[in-house]
mmCIF file of C-alpha atoms in Angstrom:
data_model
loop_
_atom_site.group_PDB
_atom_site.id
_atom_site.type_symbol
_atom_site.label_atom_id
_atom_site.label_comp_id
_atom_site.label_asym_id
_atom_site.label_seq_id
_atom_site.Cartn_x
_atom_site.Cartn_y
_atom_site.Cartn_z
ATOM 1 C CA MET A 236 0.000 0.000 0.000
ATOM 2 C CA THR A 237 1.228 3.429 -0.806
ATOM 3 C CA GLU A 238 1.644 6.247 1.671
ATOM 4 C CA ASP A 239 -0.834 8.446 -0.205
ATOM 5 C CA MET A 240 -3.623 5.839 0.066
ATOM 6 C CA HIS A 241 -6.567 6.865 2.210
ATOM 7 C CA PRO A 242 -6.487 5.008 5.567
ATOM 8 C CA GLU A 243 -10.008 3.628 5.098
ATOM 9 C CA VAL A 244 -9.101 2.233 1.690
ATOM 10 C CA ALA A 245 -5.960 0.669 3.133
ATOM 11 C CA ALA A 246 -7.999 -0.907 5.949
ATOM 12 C CA VAL A 247 -10.563 -2.336 3.531
ATOM 13 C CA LEU A 248 -7.809 -3.754 1.328
ATOM 14 C CA ARG A 249 -6.153 -5.416 4.356
ATOM 15 C CA GLN A 250 -9.448 -7.011 5.354
ATOM 16 C CA ALA A 251 -10.155 -8.065 1.768
ATOM 17 C CA ARG A 252 -6.789 -9.857 1.620
ATOM 18 C CA ARG A 253 -7.599 -11.542 4.933
ATOM 19 C CA LEU A 254 -10.962 -12.711 3.604
ATOM 20 C CA GLN A 255 -9.426 -13.863 0.318
ATOM 21 C CA SER A 256 -6.882 -15.918 2.236
ATOM 22 C CA LEU A 257 -9.635 -17.585 4.268
ATOM 23 C CA MET A 258 -11.624 -18.375 1.141
ATOM 24 C CA ASP A 259 -8.551 -19.856 -0.558
ATOM 25 C CA GLU A 260 -7.948 -22.047 2.497
ATOM 26 C CA GLN A 261 -11.578 -23.192 2.412
ATOM 27 C CA LEU A 262 -11.441 -24.092 -1.279
ATOM 28 C CA ASP A 263 -8.224 -26.033 -0.729
ATOM 29 C CA LYS A 264 -9.785 -27.871 2.200
ATOM 30 C CA MET A 265 -12.846 -28.780 0.147
ATOM 31 C CA ALA A 266 -10.639 -30.200 -2.587
ATOM 32 C CA THR A 267 -8.307 -32.154 -0.300
ATOM 33 C CA GLU A 268 -10.408 -33.252 2.674
ATOM 34 C CA SER A 269 -12.200 -36.571 2.352
ATOM 35 C CA PHE A 270 -15.178 -38.195 4.046
ATOM 36 C CA THR A 271 -15.477 -41.961 4.121
ATOM 37 C CA ALA A 272 -18.475 -43.978 5.263
ATOM 38 C CA THR A 273 -19.818 -47.499 5.001
ATOM 39 C CA ASP A 274 -23.244 -49.033 4.880
ATOM 40 C CA ASP A 275 -24.519 -50.704 8.060
ATOM 41 C CA THR A 276 -23.242 -54.119 6.963
ATOM 42 C CA GLN A 277 -19.829 -52.650 6.113
ATOM 43 C CA THR A 278 -19.886 -54.279 2.681
ATOM 44 C CA VAL A 279 -19.739 -50.967 0.789
ATOM 45 C CA GLU A 280 -17.441 -48.033 1.490
ATOM 46 C CA VAL A 281 -17.483 -44.692 -0.307
ATOM 47 C CA THR A 282 -15.249 -41.653 -0.084
ATOM 48 C CA LEU A 283 -16.316 -38.128 -1.010
ATOM 49 C CA ASN A 284 -14.266 -34.947 -1.086
ATOM 50 C CA GLY A 285 -15.416 -31.642 0.366
ATOM 51 C CA HIS A 286 -17.277 -30.828 -2.852
ATOM 52 C CA HIS A 287 -19.310 -34.038 -2.368
ATOM 53 C CA TRP A 288 -17.587 -35.532 -5.398
ATOM 54 C CA LEU A 289 -17.216 -39.306 -5.334
ATOM 55 C CA GLN A 290 -13.545 -40.220 -4.960
ATOM 56 C CA ASP A 291 -13.632 -43.950 -4.269
ATOM 57 C CA VAL A 292 -16.030 -46.888 -3.929
ATOM 58 C CA TYR A 293 -15.305 -50.274 -2.410
ATOM 59 C CA ILE A 294 -17.762 -53.136 -2.868
ATOM 60 C CA GLN A 295 -16.974 -56.299 -0.932
ATOM 61 C CA ASP A 296 -16.246 -59.405 -2.972
ATOM 62 C CA GLY A 297 -19.374 -61.468 -3.513
ATOM 63 C CA LEU A 298 -21.820 -58.647 -2.764
ATOM 64 C CA LEU A 299 -22.890 -58.390 -6.397
ATOM 65 C CA ARG A 300 -24.368 -61.880 -6.112
ATOM 66 C CA LEU A 301 -27.072 -60.415 -3.869
ATOM 67 C CA GLY A 302 -28.449 -58.453 -6.821
ATOM 68 C CA ALA A 303 -28.354 -54.955 -8.184
ATOM 69 C CA GLU A 304 -31.065 -53.605 -5.866
ATOM 70 C CA THR A 305 -29.208 -54.724 -2.734
ATOM 71 C CA VAL A 306 -25.941 -53.249 -3.978
ATOM 72 C CA GLU A 307 -27.715 -50.028 -4.974
ATOM 73 C CA ASN A 308 -29.287 -49.688 -1.531
ATOM 74 C CA ARG A 309 -25.992 -50.266 0.239
ATOM 75 C CA VAL A 310 -24.096 -47.842 -1.999
ATOM 76 C CA ASN A 311 -26.779 -45.213 -1.438
ATOM 77 C CA GLU A 312 -26.670 -45.774 2.316
ATOM 78 C CA ALA A 313 -22.908 -45.284 2.395
ATOM 79 C CA LEU A 314 -23.202 -42.222 0.129
ATOM 80 C CA GLN A 315 -25.807 -40.648 2.401
ATOM 81 C CA LYS A 316 -23.617 -41.157 5.457
ATOM 82 C CA ALA A 317 -20.509 -39.731 3.773
ATOM 83 C CA SER A 318 -22.528 -36.818 2.430
ATOM 84 C CA ALA A 319 -23.893 -36.069 5.901
ATOM 85 C CA GLU A 320 -20.343 -35.992 7.292
ATOM 86 C CA ALA A 321 -19.177 -33.688 4.495
ATOM 87 C CA SER A 322 -22.172 -31.398 4.993
ATOM 88 C CA ALA A 323 -21.585 -31.179 8.735
ATOM 89 C CA SER A 324 -17.967 -30.221 8.154
ATOM 90 C CA ILE A 325 -18.883 -27.619 5.536
ATOM 91 C CA ASP A 326 -21.580 -26.182 7.816
ATOM 92 C CA ALA A 327 -19.053 -25.795 10.639
ATOM 93 C CA ASP A 328 -16.626 -24.102 8.243
ATOM 94 C CA ARG A 329 -19.389 -21.810 6.993
ATOM 95 C CA GLU A 330 -20.186 -20.753 10.557
ATOM 96 C CA ARG A 331 -16.503 -19.983 11.126
ATOM 97 C CA LEU A 332 -16.309 -17.969 7.908
ATOM 98 C CA ASP A 333 -19.499 -16.081 8.777
ATOM 99 C CA ALA A 334 -18.004 -15.165 12.144
ATOM 100 C CA VAL A 335 -14.819 -13.899 10.483
ATOM 101 C CA VAL A 336 -16.816 -11.848 7.956
ATOM 102 C CA ALA A 337 -18.805 -10.305 10.813
ATOM 103 C CA GLU A 338 -15.540 -9.565 12.625
ATOM 104 C CA ILE A 339 -14.049 -7.959 9.511
ATOM 105 C CA ALA A 340 -17.164 -5.828 9.005
ATOM 106 C CA ALA A 341 -17.039 -4.698 12.623
ATOM 107 C CA GLU A 342 -13.349 -3.830 12.347
ATOM 108 C CA ILE A 343 -13.960 -1.788 9.206
ATOM 109 C CA GLU A 344 -16.824 0.014 10.907
ATOM 110 C CA ASP A 345 -14.679 0.691 13.979
ATOM 111 C CA GLU A 346 -11.892 2.089 11.810
ATOM 112 C CA ARG A 347 -14.359 4.450 10.138
ATOM 113 C CA ARG A 348 -15.268 6.013 13.490
#
């Protein structure tokens, strides 16, 4: 920042960089964090990333002999559990980000006074 920059502009730019850094961290976390869950019988395991994108599926040997509907139900059960875990994590992160945004807004307002 230059010396001739208005102090309020400098403060807003500092807070914007802080917010950008937090958002970059969140995007990285969503791309790298994984959530793994199994069905109740532990014959199917799925892994999702923070974007809820399917990363891996394990189907126990012999399970396909029980029929497509059984396998479908077990895959869906595992997907729902993994998705719930991912959603809970994202919700907690969203609450943290909301708190930081509120803090940034308050700091900017305080600096204006």
